PDB file of C-alpha atoms and ligand atoms in Angstrom:
ATOM      1  CA  SER Q 293      59.406  11.226  14.207  1.00 62.00           C
ATOM      2  CA  TYR Q 294      62.318  12.676  16.164  1.00 76.00           C
ATOM      3  CA  ASN Q 295      63.852  11.733  19.493  1.00 86.00           C
ATOM      4  CA  PHE Q 296      63.552  14.105  22.421  1.00 96.00           C
ATOM      5  CA  ASP Q 297      63.465  13.554  26.199  1.00 97.00           C
ATOM      6  CA  THR Q 298      60.761  16.086  26.998  1.00 98.00           C
ATOM      7  CA  LEU Q 299      58.961  16.520  23.663  1.00 98.00           C
ATOM      8  CA  LEU Q 300      57.104  14.354  21.206  1.00 97.00           C
ATOM      9  CA  LEU Q 301      57.093  15.358  17.557  1.00 97.00           C
ATOM     10  CA  GLU Q 302      54.978  13.310  15.201  1.00 96.00           C
ATOM     11  CA  THR Q 303      53.972  14.125  11.654  1.00 97.00           C
ATOM     12  CA  ASP Q 304      50.941  12.661   9.887  1.00 96.00           C
ATOM     13  CA  GLU Q 305      50.479  11.848   6.200  1.00 96.00           C
ATOM     14  CA  ASN Q 306      49.102  15.339   5.557  1.00 96.00           C
ATOM     15  CA  GLY Q 307      52.236  17.034   6.828  1.00 97.00           C
ATOM     16  CA  ILE Q 308      50.686  18.175  10.091  1.00 98.00           C
ATOM     17  CA  ALA Q 309      53.109  17.743  12.964  1.00 98.00           C
ATOM     18  CA  VAL Q 310      51.996  17.512  16.585  1.00 98.00           C
ATOM     19  CA  LEU Q 311      54.580  18.839  19.020  1.00 98.00           C
ATOM     20  CA  THR Q 312      53.735  17.735  22.564  1.00 98.00           C
ATOM     21  CA  VAL Q 313      55.481  19.043  25.663  1.00 98.00           C
ATOM     22  CA  ASN Q 314      55.896  15.825  27.576  1.00 98.00           C
ATOM     23  CA  ARG Q 315      56.571  16.206  31.313  1.00 97.00           C
ATOM     24  CA  PRO Q 316      53.097  15.334  32.595  1.00 97.00           C
ATOM     25  CA  ASP Q 317      54.364  14.652  36.171  1.00 97.00           C
ATOM     26  CA  LYS Q 318      55.374  18.324  36.409  1.00 96.00           C
ATOM     27  CA  LEU Q 319      52.400  19.553  34.402  1.00 98.00           C
ATOM     28  CA  ASN Q 320      54.774  20.017  31.451  1.00 98.00           C
ATOM     29  CA  ALA Q 321      56.659  22.845  33.181  1.00 97.00           C
ATOM     30  CA  LEU Q 322      59.340  24.413  31.006  1.00 98.00           C
ATOM     31  CA  ASN Q 323      62.757  23.565  32.398  1.00 96.00           C
ATOM     32  CA  ASN Q 324      65.986  24.186  30.521  1.00 97.00           C
ATOM     33  CA  THR Q 325      65.824  20.828  28.775  1.00 97.00           C
ATOM     34  CA  VAL Q 326      62.360  21.597  27.411  1.00 98.00           C
ATOM     35  CA  LEU Q 327      63.519  25.011  26.188  1.00 98.00           C
ATOM     36  CA  ASP Q 328      66.607  23.538  24.503  1.00 97.00           C
ATOM     37  CA  GLU Q 329      64.537  20.842  22.873  1.00 98.00           C
ATOM     38  CA  LEU Q 330      61.859  23.297  21.779  1.00 98.00           C
ATOM     39  CA  GLU Q 331      64.556  25.300  20.054  1.00 98.00           C
ATOM     40  CA  LYS Q 332      65.837  22.195  18.276  1.00 97.00           C
ATOM     41  CA  ALA Q 333      62.323  21.099  17.375  1.00 98.00           C
ATOM     42  CA  VAL Q 334      61.475  24.450  15.787  1.00 98.00           C
ATOM     43  CA  LYS Q 335      64.656  24.239  13.700  1.00 97.00           C
ATOM     44  CA  LYS Q 336      63.733  20.738  12.544  1.00 97.00           C
ATOM     45  CA  ILE Q 337      60.180  21.826  11.766  1.00 97.00           C
ATOM     46  CA  GLU Q 338      61.498  24.740   9.736  1.00 97.00           C
ATOM     47  CA  LYS Q 339      63.830  22.485   7.718  1.00 97.00           C
ATOM     48  CA  ASP Q 340      61.710  19.363   7.337  1.00 97.00           C
ATOM     49  CA  GLU Q 341      59.855  19.578   4.024  1.00 96.00           C
ATOM     50  CA  ASP Q 342      57.428  16.879   5.130  1.00 96.00           C
ATOM     51  CA  ILE Q 343      56.128  19.202   7.841  1.00 98.00           C
ATOM     52  CA  ARG Q 344      53.673  21.850   6.608  1.00 98.00           C
ATOM     53  CA  ALA Q 345      51.915  22.938   9.803  1.00 98.00           C
ATOM     54  CA  VAL Q 346      52.414  22.433  13.531  1.00 98.00           C
ATOM     55  CA  VAL Q 347      50.108  21.780  16.453  1.00 98.00           C
ATOM     56  CA  VAL Q 348      51.576  22.500  19.896  1.00 98.00           C
ATOM     57  CA  THR Q 349      50.016  20.858  22.947  1.00 98.00           C
ATOM     58  CA  GLY Q 350      50.747  19.360  26.370  1.00 98.00           C
ATOM     59  CA  ALA Q 351      50.858  15.742  27.527  1.00 98.00           C
ATOM     60  CA  GLY Q 352      48.285  14.441  29.990  1.00 97.00           C
ATOM     61  CA  GLU Q 353      44.800  15.582  30.877  1.00 95.00           C
ATOM     62  CA  LYS Q 354      45.555  18.467  33.207  1.00 98.00           C
ATOM     63  CA  ALA Q 355      47.937  20.872  31.610  1.00 98.00           C
ATOM     64  CA  PHE Q 356      49.069  22.489  28.413  1.00 98.00           C
ATOM     65  CA  VAL Q 357      52.135  23.871  30.220  1.00 98.00           C
ATOM     66  CA  ALA Q 358      51.976  25.069  33.868  1.00 98.00           C
ATOM     67  CA  GLY Q 359      54.803  27.568  33.464  1.00 97.00           C
ATOM     68  CA  ALA Q 360      58.518  27.884  33.725  1.00 97.00           C
ATOM     69  CA  ASP Q 361      59.994  25.390  36.161  1.00 95.00           C
ATOM     70  CA  ILE Q 362      59.852  27.298  39.446  1.00 95.00           C
ATOM     71  CA  LYS Q 363      62.590  25.128  40.948  1.00 94.00           C
ATOM     72  CA  GLU Q 364      65.008  26.431  38.312  1.00 95.00           C
ATOM     73  CA  LEU Q 365      63.819  30.024  38.726  1.00 95.00           C
ATOM     74  CA  ASN Q 366      64.308  30.046  42.492  1.00 95.00           C
ATOM     75  CA  THR Q 367      68.118  30.296  42.343  1.00 95.00           C
ATOM     76  CA  LEU Q 368      68.519  32.876  39.560  1.00 97.00           C
ATOM     77  CA  ASN Q 369      70.362  36.136  40.256  1.00 97.00           C
ATOM     78  CA  LYS Q 370      69.772  39.377  38.357  1.00 98.00           C
ATOM     79  CA  LYS Q 371      72.141  38.617  35.498  1.00 98.00           C
ATOM     80  CA  GLN Q 372      70.995  35.021  35.148  1.00 98.00           C
ATOM     81  CA  GLY Q 373      67.344  36.064  35.361  1.00 98.00           C
ATOM     82  CA  GLU Q 374      67.650  38.517  32.497  1.00 98.00           C
ATOM     83  CA  LYS Q 375      69.666  36.000  30.480  1.00 98.00           C
ATOM     84  CA  GLN Q 376      67.122  33.246  31.053  1.00 98.00           C
ATOM     85  CA  SER Q 377      64.297  35.541  30.042  1.00 98.00           C
ATOM     86  CA  VAL Q 378      66.091  36.525  26.830  1.00 98.00           C
ATOM     87  CA  ARG Q 379      66.805  32.866  26.140  1.00 98.00           C
ATOM     88  CA  GLY Q 380      63.162  31.829  26.399  1.00 98.00           C
ATOM     89  CA  GLN Q 381      62.055  34.863  24.411  1.00 98.00           C
ATOM     90  CA  LYS Q 382      64.426  33.807  21.642  1.00 98.00           C
ATOM     91  CA  VAL Q 383      62.981  30.288  21.485  1.00 98.00           C
ATOM     92  CA  PHE Q 384      59.448  31.686  21.423  1.00 98.00           C
ATOM     93  CA  PHE Q 385      60.364  34.204  18.693  1.00 98.00           C
ATOM     94  CA  ALA Q 386      61.620  31.292  16.593  1.00 98.00           C
ATOM     95  CA  LEU Q 387      58.269  29.579  17.030  1.00 98.00           C
ATOM     96  CA  GLU Q 388      56.311  32.778  16.348  1.00 98.00           C
ATOM     97  CA  ASN Q 389      58.304  33.419  13.204  1.00 98.00           C
ATOM     98  CA  CYS Q 390      57.977  29.852  11.940  1.00 98.00           C
ATOM     99  CA  SER Q 391      57.150  29.935   8.239  1.00 98.00           C
ATOM    100  CA  LYS Q 392      54.483  27.239   8.688  1.00 98.00           C
ATOM    101  CA  PRO Q 393      51.207  27.722  10.603  1.00 98.00           C
ATOM    102  CA  VAL Q 394      51.555  27.006  14.341  1.00 98.00           C
ATOM    103  CA  ILE Q 395      48.357  26.219  16.258  1.00 99.00           C
ATOM    104  CA  ALA Q 396      48.322  25.813  20.045  1.00 99.00           C
ATOM    105  CA  VAL Q 397      45.822  23.372  21.501  1.00 99.00           C
ATOM    106  CA  VAL Q 398      45.444  24.508  25.096  1.00 99.00           C
ATOM    107  CA  ASN Q 399      44.307  21.373  26.900  1.00 98.00           C
ATOM    108  CA  GLY Q 400      44.374  22.487  30.537  1.00 98.00           C
ATOM    109  CA  TYR Q 401      46.558  24.878  32.533  1.00 98.00           C
ATOM    110  CA  ALA Q 402      48.451  27.409  30.426  1.00 98.00           C
ATOM    111  CA  LEU Q 403      50.077  29.433  33.165  1.00 98.00           C
ATOM    112  CA  GLY Q 404      53.065  31.767  33.162  1.00 98.00           C
ATOM    113  CA  GLY Q 405      55.561  30.499  30.608  1.00 98.00           C
ATOM    114  CA  GLY Q 406      52.864  28.112  29.391  1.00 98.00           C
ATOM    115  CA  ALA Q 407      50.475  30.937  28.537  1.00 98.00           C
ATOM    116  CA  GLU Q 408      53.440  32.702  26.950  1.00 98.00           C
ATOM    117  CA  LEU Q 409      54.193  29.642  24.836  1.00 98.00           C
ATOM    118  CA  ALA Q 410      50.564  29.492  23.717  1.00 99.00           C
ATOM    119  CA  MET Q 411      50.638  33.201  22.881  1.00 98.00           C
ATOM    120  CA  ALA Q 412      53.746  32.761  20.739  1.00 98.00           C
ATOM    121  CA  CYS Q 413      51.783  30.348  18.552  1.00 98.00           C
ATOM    122  CA  HIS Q 414      49.844  31.840  15.613  1.00 98.00           C
ATOM    123  CA  ILE Q 415      46.431  30.638  16.815  1.00 98.00           C
ATOM    124  CA  ARG Q 416      45.021  29.224  20.073  1.00 98.00           C
ATOM    125  CA  ILE Q 417      42.304  26.595  20.268  1.00 98.00           C
ATOM    126  CA  ALA Q 418      41.118  26.175  23.856  1.00 98.00           C
ATOM    127  CA  GLU Q 419      39.696  22.917  25.108  1.00 98.00           C
ATOM    128  CA  GLU Q 420      36.843  23.419  27.597  1.00 98.00           C
ATOM    129  CA  ASN Q 421      39.108  22.812  30.589  1.00 98.00           C
ATOM    130  CA  ALA Q 422      41.712  25.367  29.460  1.00 98.00           C
ATOM    131  CA  VAL Q 423      42.884  27.839  32.094  1.00 98.00           C
ATOM    132  CA  PHE Q 424      45.017  30.779  31.057  1.00 98.00           C
ATOM    133  CA  GLY Q 425      46.908  32.971  33.495  1.00 98.00           C
ATOM    134  CA  LEU Q 426      50.068  34.895  34.217  1.00 98.00           C
ATOM    135  CA  PRO Q 427      50.466  34.177  37.961  1.00 98.00           C
ATOM    136  CA  GLU Q 428      54.031  35.529  38.160  1.00 98.00           C
ATOM    137  CA  VAL Q 429      53.260  38.460  40.478  1.00 98.00           C
ATOM    138  CA  GLY Q 430      52.174  35.865  43.037  1.00 97.00           C
ATOM    139  CA  LEU Q 431      55.747  34.589  42.919  1.00 97.00           C
ATOM    140  CA  GLY Q 432      57.201  38.089  43.242  1.00 97.00           C
ATOM    141  CA  LEU Q 433      57.953  38.071  39.515  1.00 98.00           C
ATOM    142  CA  ILE Q 434      56.612  39.260  36.188  1.00 98.00           C
ATOM    143  CA  PRO Q 435      56.121  37.293  32.992  1.00 98.00           C
ATOM    144  CA  GLY Q 436      59.480  36.940  31.249  1.00 98.00           C
ATOM    145  CA  TYR Q 437      58.833  35.012  28.068  1.00 98.00           C
ATOM    146  CA  GLY Q 438      56.977  37.776  26.264  1.00 98.00           C
ATOM    147  CA  GLY Q 439      53.712  37.750  28.224  1.00 98.00           C
ATOM    148  CA  THR Q 440      53.733  41.443  29.080  1.00 98.00           C
ATOM    149  CA  GLN Q 441      53.992  42.189  25.361  1.00 98.00           C
ATOM    150  CA  ARG Q 442      51.846  39.528  23.701  1.00 98.00           C
ATOM    151  CA  LEU Q 443      48.896  39.529  26.114  1.00 98.00           C
ATOM    152  CA  PRO Q 444      48.092  43.243  25.549  1.00 98.00           C
ATOM    153  CA  GLN Q 445      48.504  42.646  21.821  1.00 98.00           C
ATOM    154  CA  LEU Q 446      45.920  39.857  21.958  1.00 98.00           C
ATOM    155  CA  VAL Q 447      43.331  41.137  24.459  1.00 98.00           C
ATOM    156  CA  GLY Q 448      44.051  44.879  24.808  1.00 98.00           C
ATOM    157  CA  LYS Q 449      45.827  46.708  27.585  1.00 98.00           C
ATOM    158  CA  SER Q 450      43.019  46.856  30.145  1.00 98.00           C
ATOM    159  CA  LYS Q 451      42.195  43.148  30.254  1.00 98.00           C
ATOM    160  CA  ALA Q 452      45.907  42.321  30.072  1.00 98.00           C
ATOM    161  CA  MET Q 453      46.678  44.591  33.018  1.00 98.00           C
ATOM    162  CA  GLU Q 454      43.831  43.020  34.960  1.00 98.00           C
ATOM    163  CA  LEU Q 455      45.115  39.510  34.361  1.00 98.00           C
ATOM    164  CA  ILE Q 456      48.790  40.340  34.925  1.00 98.00           C
ATOM    165  CA  LEU Q 457      48.303  42.464  38.064  1.00 98.00           C
ATOM    166  CA  THR Q 458      45.838  40.114  39.753  1.00 98.00           C
ATOM    167  CA  GLY Q 459      47.734  37.018  38.656  1.00 98.00           C
ATOM    168  CA  GLY Q 460      44.237  35.684  38.014  1.00 97.00           C
ATOM    169  CA  GLN Q 461      42.952  33.045  35.653  1.00 98.00           C
ATOM    170  CA  MET Q 462      40.861  33.083  32.517  1.00 98.00           C
ATOM    171  CA  LYS Q 463      38.793  30.077  31.518  1.00 98.00           C
ATOM    172  CA  ALA Q 464      38.155  28.896  27.979  1.00 98.00           C
ATOM    173  CA  GLU Q 465      34.955  30.882  27.318  1.00 98.00           C
ATOM    174  CA  GLU Q 466      36.480  34.123  28.580  1.00 98.00           C
ATOM    175  CA  ALA Q 467      39.606  33.444  26.535  1.00 98.00           C
ATOM    176  CA  LEU Q 468      37.320  33.143  23.515  1.00 98.00           C
ATOM    177  CA  SER Q 469      35.405  36.325  24.252  1.00 98.00           C
ATOM    178  CA  THR Q 470      38.570  38.373  24.859  1.00 98.00           C
ATOM    179  CA  GLY Q 471      40.237  37.086  21.704  1.00 98.00           C
ATOM    180  CA  LEU Q 472      42.954  35.143  23.475  1.00 98.00           C
ATOM    181  CA  ALA Q 473      41.578  31.945  21.969  1.00 98.00           C
ATOM    182  CA  SER Q 474      39.989  31.711  18.536  1.00 98.00           C
ATOM    183  CA  GLN Q 475      37.833  28.671  19.295  1.00 98.00           C
ATOM    184  CA  VAL Q 476      36.650  26.528  22.200  1.00 98.00           C
ATOM    185  CA  VAL Q 477      36.181  22.789  21.727  1.00 98.00           C
ATOM    186  CA  PRO Q 478      35.304  19.904  24.064  1.00 98.00           C
ATOM    187  CA  GLN Q 479      38.067  18.380  26.146  1.00 98.00           C
ATOM    188  CA  GLY Q 480      40.113  15.988  24.006  1.00 97.00           C
ATOM    189  CA  ALA Q 481      38.863  17.412  20.691  1.00 98.00           C
ATOM    190  CA  GLY Q 482      41.500  20.102  20.231  1.00 98.00           C
ATOM    191  CA  VAL Q 483      44.085  18.290  18.164  1.00 98.00           C
ATOM    192  CA  GLU Q 484      41.454  17.015  15.734  1.00 98.00           C
ATOM    193  CA  LYS Q 485      40.062  20.556  15.379  1.00 98.00           C
ATOM    194  CA  ALA Q 486      43.572  21.881  14.847  1.00 98.00           C
ATOM    195  CA  ARG Q 487      44.212  19.302  12.131  1.00 98.00           C
ATOM    196  CA  GLU Q 488      40.977  20.353  10.438  1.00 98.00           C
ATOM    197  CA  LEU Q 489      41.978  24.015  10.593  1.00 98.00           C
ATOM    198  CA  ALA Q 490      45.498  23.281   9.369  1.00 98.00           C
ATOM    199  CA  SER Q 491      44.129  21.216   6.461  1.00 98.00           C
ATOM    200  CA  LYS Q 492      42.058  24.206   5.354  1.00 98.00           C
ATOM    201  CA  MET Q 493      45.122  26.417   5.502  1.00 98.00           C
ATOM    202  CA  LEU Q 494      47.215  23.908   3.586  1.00 98.00           C
ATOM    203  CA  LYS Q 495      44.910  24.053   0.572  1.00 98.00           C
ATOM    204  CA  ASN Q 496      46.480  27.464  -0.025  1.00 98.00           C
ATOM    205  CA  GLY Q 497      49.856  28.362  -1.427  1.00 96.00           C
ATOM    206  CA  PRO Q 498      52.615  27.533   1.074  1.00 95.00           C
ATOM    207  CA  VAL Q 499      54.666  30.563   0.068  1.00 97.00           C
ATOM    208  CA  ALA Q 500      51.632  32.780   0.579  1.00 98.00           C
ATOM    209  CA  LEU Q 501      51.060  31.254   4.022  1.00 98.00           C
ATOM    210  CA  SER Q 502      54.630  31.941   5.069  1.00 98.00           C
ATOM    211  CA  LYS Q 503      54.520  35.528   3.781  1.00 98.00           C
ATOM    212  CA  ALA Q 504      51.154  36.108   5.463  1.00 98.00           C
ATOM    213  CA  ILE Q 505      52.574  34.934   8.797  1.00 98.00           C
ATOM    214  CA  ALA Q 506      55.645  37.128   8.371  1.00 98.00           C
ATOM    215  CA  SER Q 507      53.548  40.110   7.378  1.00 98.00           C
ATOM    216  CA  VAL Q 508      51.118  39.821  10.312  1.00 97.00           C
ATOM    217  CA  ASN Q 509      54.020  39.359  12.725  1.00 97.00           C
ATOM    218  CA  THR Q 510      55.827  42.441  11.479  1.00 96.00           C
ATOM    219  CA  GLY Q 511      53.180  44.743  12.889  1.00 92.00           C
ATOM    220  CA  PHE Q 512      53.580  43.282  16.383  1.00 93.00           C
ATOM    221  CA  ARG Q 513      57.329  43.568  16.713  1.00 91.00           C
ATOM    222  CA  VAL Q 514      57.884  45.877  19.656  1.00 92.00           C
ATOM    223  CA  LYS Q 515      60.755  47.031  21.798  1.00 92.00           C
ATOM    224  CA  GLY Q 516      59.151  45.945  25.056  1.00 97.00           C
ATOM    225  CA  PHE Q 517      60.526  42.408  25.046  1.00 98.00           C
ATOM    226  CA  SER Q 518      64.037  43.479  26.064  1.00 97.00           C
ATOM    227  CA  ASP Q 519      62.615  45.735  28.785  1.00 98.00           C
ATOM    228  CA  GLU Q 520      60.592  42.804  30.078  1.00 98.00           C
ATOM    229  CA  ALA Q 521      63.759  40.704  30.346  1.00 98.00           C
ATOM    230  CA  GLU Q 522      65.605  43.489  32.128  1.00 98.00           C
ATOM    231  CA  LEU Q 523      62.769  44.037  34.611  1.00 98.00           C
ATOM    232  CA  PHE Q 524      62.495  40.292  35.174  1.00 98.00           C
ATOM    233  CA  GLY Q 525      66.218  40.252  36.014  1.00 98.00           C
ATOM    234  CA  GLU Q 526      65.796  43.144  38.429  1.00 98.00           C
ATOM    235  CA  LEU Q 527      63.101  41.213  40.280  1.00 98.00           C
ATOM    236  CA  CYS Q 528      65.468  38.268  40.737  1.00 98.00           C
ATOM    237  CA  GLU Q 529      67.400  40.509  43.118  1.00 97.00           C
ATOM    238  CA  THR Q 530      64.462  41.073  45.435  1.00 98.00           C
ATOM    239  CA  GLU Q 531      63.555  39.265  48.642  1.00 97.00           C
ATOM    240  CA  ASP Q 532      59.973  39.041  47.408  1.00 98.00           C
ATOM    241  CA  PHE Q 533      61.073  36.899  44.456  1.00 98.00           C
ATOM    242  CA  LYS Q 534      63.003  34.575  46.762  1.00 97.00           C
ATOM    243  CA  GLU Q 535      60.029  34.385  49.128  1.00 97.00           C
ATOM    244  CA  GLY Q 536      57.463  33.887  46.352  1.00 98.00           C
ATOM    245  CA  THR Q 537      59.269  31.085  44.567  1.00 97.00           C
ATOM    246  CA  THR Q 538      60.379  29.406  47.816  1.00 97.00           C
ATOM    247  CA  ALA Q 539      56.809  29.521  49.139  1.00 97.00           C
ATOM    248  CA  PHE Q 540      55.592  27.688  46.014  1.00 96.00           C
ATOM    249  CA  LEU Q 541      58.243  25.007  46.409  1.00 96.00           C
ATOM    250  CA  GLU Q 542      57.393  24.636  50.111  1.00 97.00           C
ATOM    251  CA  LYS Q 543      53.678  24.512  49.201  1.00 96.00           C
ATOM    252  CA  ARG Q 544      52.757  27.478  51.416  1.00 97.00           C
ATOM    253  CA  LYS Q 545      51.459  31.058  50.936  1.00 97.00           C
ATOM    254  CA  ALA Q 546      53.997  33.767  50.224  1.00 97.00           C
ATOM    255  CA  ASN Q 547      54.542  36.535  52.766  1.00 97.00           C
ATOM    256  CA  PHE Q 548      55.775  39.540  50.760  1.00 97.00           C
ATOM    257  CA  GLN Q 549      57.658  42.378  52.459  1.00 96.00           C
ATOM    258  CA  GLY Q 550      57.855  44.705  49.466  1.00 96.00           C
ATOM    259  CA  ARG Q 551      61.591  44.655  48.984  1.00 96.00           C
TER     260      ARG Q 551
HETATM  261  N1  LIG E 648      57.269  24.576  38.028  1.00 84.99           N
HETATM  262  C1  LIG E 648      57.713  23.469  38.660  1.00 84.99           C
HETATM  263  N2  LIG E 648      56.911  22.469  39.033  1.00 84.99           N
HETATM  264  C2  LIG E 648      55.604  22.596  38.774  1.00 84.99           C
HETATM  265  C3  LIG E 648      55.078  23.721  38.133  1.00 84.99           C
HETATM  266  C4  LIG E 648      55.979  24.744  37.744  1.00 84.99           C
HETATM  267  N3  LIG E 648      55.561  25.849  37.109  1.00 84.99           N
HETATM  268  N4  LIG E 648      53.731  23.568  38.025  1.00 84.99           N
HETATM  269  C5  LIG E 648      53.443  22.379  38.583  1.00 84.99           C
HETATM  270  N5  LIG E 648      54.569  21.786  39.029  1.00 84.99           N
HETATM  271  C6  LIG E 648      54.693  20.481  39.692  1.00 84.99           C
HETATM  272  C7  LIG E 648      54.239  20.534  41.133  1.00 84.99           C
HETATM  273  O1  LIG E 648      55.280  21.024  41.965  1.00 84.99           O
HETATM  274  C8  LIG E 648      53.920  19.082  41.394  1.00 84.99           C
HETATM  275  O2  LIG E 648      55.140  18.413  41.588  1.00 84.99           O
HETATM  276  P1  LIG E 648      55.272  17.299  42.752  1.00 84.99           P
HETATM  277  O3  LIG E 648      54.252  16.260  42.396  1.00 84.99           O
HETATM  278  O4  LIG E 648      56.676  16.824  42.607  1.00 84.99           O
HETATM  279  O5  LIG E 648      54.968  18.013  44.033  1.00 84.99           O
HETATM  280  C9  LIG E 648      53.355  18.612  40.063  1.00 84.99           C
HETATM  281  O6  LIG E 648      53.819  19.547  39.081  1.00 84.99           O
HETATM  282  C10 LIG E 648      51.843  18.589  40.019  1.00 84.99           C
HETATM  283  O7  LIG E 648      51.375  19.881  40.372  1.00 84.99           O
HETATM  284  P2  LIG E 648      50.359  20.153  41.604  1.00 84.99           P
HETATM  285  O8  LIG E 648      50.456  19.040  42.584  1.00 84.99           O
HETATM  286  O9  LIG E 648      50.628  21.537  42.091  1.00 84.99           O
HETATM  287  O10 LIG E 648      48.970  20.080  40.841  1.00 84.99           O
HETATM  288  P3  LIG E 648      47.604  20.783  41.272  1.00 84.99           P
HETATM  289  O11 LIG E 648      46.564  20.199  40.402  1.00 84.99           O
HETATM  290  O12 LIG E 648      47.439  20.723  42.760  1.00 84.99           O
HETATM  291  O13 LIG E 648      47.799  22.332  40.887  1.00 84.99           O
HETATM  292  C11 LIG E 648      48.457  24.146  39.481  1.00 84.99           C
HETATM  293  C12 LIG E 648      47.916  22.712  39.562  1.00 84.99           C
HETATM  294  C13 LIG E 648      47.411  25.116  40.036  1.00 84.99           C
HETATM  295  C14 LIG E 648      48.720  24.453  38.013  1.00 84.99           C
HETATM  296  C15 LIG E 648      49.741  24.231  40.312  1.00 84.99           C
HETATM  297  O14 LIG E 648      50.618  23.202  39.913  1.00 84.99           O
HETATM  298  C16 LIG E 648      50.479  25.522  40.145  1.00 84.99           C
HETATM  299  O15 LIG E 648      50.090  26.533  40.722  1.00 84.99           O
HETATM  300  N6  LIG E 648      51.605  25.533  39.381  1.00 84.99           N
HETATM  301  C17 LIG E 648      52.439  26.677  39.202  1.00 84.99           C
HETATM  302  C18 LIG E 648      51.808  27.646  38.268  1.00 84.99           C
HETATM  303  C19 LIG E 648      52.681  28.870  38.132  1.00 84.99           C
HETATM  304  O16 LIG E 648      52.871  29.630  39.049  1.00 84.99           O
HETATM  305  N7  LIG E 648      53.229  29.062  36.925  1.00 84.99           N
HETATM  306  C20 LIG E 648      54.046  30.178  36.622  1.00 84.99           C
HETATM  307  C21 LIG E 648      55.458  29.866  36.892  1.00 84.99           C
HETATM  308  S1  LIG E 648      56.506  31.269  36.718  1.00 84.99           S
HETATM  309  C22 LIG E 648      56.731  31.420  35.090  1.00 84.99           C
HETATM  310  O17 LIG E 648      56.188  30.703  34.322  1.00 84.99           O
HETATM  311  C23 LIG E 648      57.651  32.497  34.651  1.00 84.99           C
HETATM  312  C24 LIG E 648      57.823  32.510  33.143  1.00 84.99           C
HETATM  313  C25 LIG E 648      58.853  33.496  32.728  1.00 84.99           C
HETATM  314  C26 LIG E 648      60.257  33.039  33.042  1.00 84.99           C
HETATM  315  C27 LIG E 648      61.208  34.027  32.526  1.00 84.99           C
HETATM  316  C28 LIG E 648      62.675  33.809  32.759  1.00 84.99           C
HETATM  317  C29 LIG E 648      63.148  32.713  33.592  1.00 84.99           C
END
């Protein structure tokens, strides 16, 4: 096992690693430390020959990951906003392009950056209490870690638009029926199910698995990611963004003025 402040990475005797985002007090929100450590963890996973598949999940009973850390977002300007978006996208691309199967176990809230993290994984298993959503518009923002690209890829444009523009939530069963999740399991049973699924995969040729992942991913590589980052940056200049993120931190409703 490796040492991180905000992640746990543990590998079992079958070569299945469990990578847990571990900030349960903040519902595992992705701050800069988590992003940095995720990047390091993916590099280690890629290099470590004892690791053959990865399960990504969140610590605690409430959340997979409740999003980017809104406290850190609140102060970003246009340039920093775009840069931060590109940075997170890069970490998530590394995960998506991992040569070993990556299975997300969504064990609670997967909101904003958390839903985007789950979508960057190869497969999503939802526990019954999973809640998916891209609530960014409620903060005067848009998804910035690939959500505007990956959600339409997974569920189609119409459902994706509905979820993104309402900032609404999708529960486990709906995630299953729209294709966002591939399975629903009882609360607490996700990691075991993921291990079972990974074990089936690992009976196959590892080189074939890595080429299959690369080949599937190739078809989904689109230009929109850089536009998303640019648009995210533009929003960081608006009063609505300042109001939306400040309102969250002050635990009140946002009052948007449309500028
Ligand atoms: N950021 C920072 N802190 C958070 C976050 C977050 N995303 N989510 C939860 N927390 C904190 C809360 O502030 C609270 O902290 P404290 O105890 O110090 O007050 C603690 O976690 C527990 O949360 P709650 O008390 O709010 O728990 P509830 O059960 O009442 O509510 C919710 C759970 C509904 C999940 C609620 O926490 C919530 O609405 N969270 C925010 C969800 C959200 O809006 N996520 C999207 C964030 S924006 C984003 O992800 C953008 C991604 C792209 C970025 C691109 C470039 C930067």
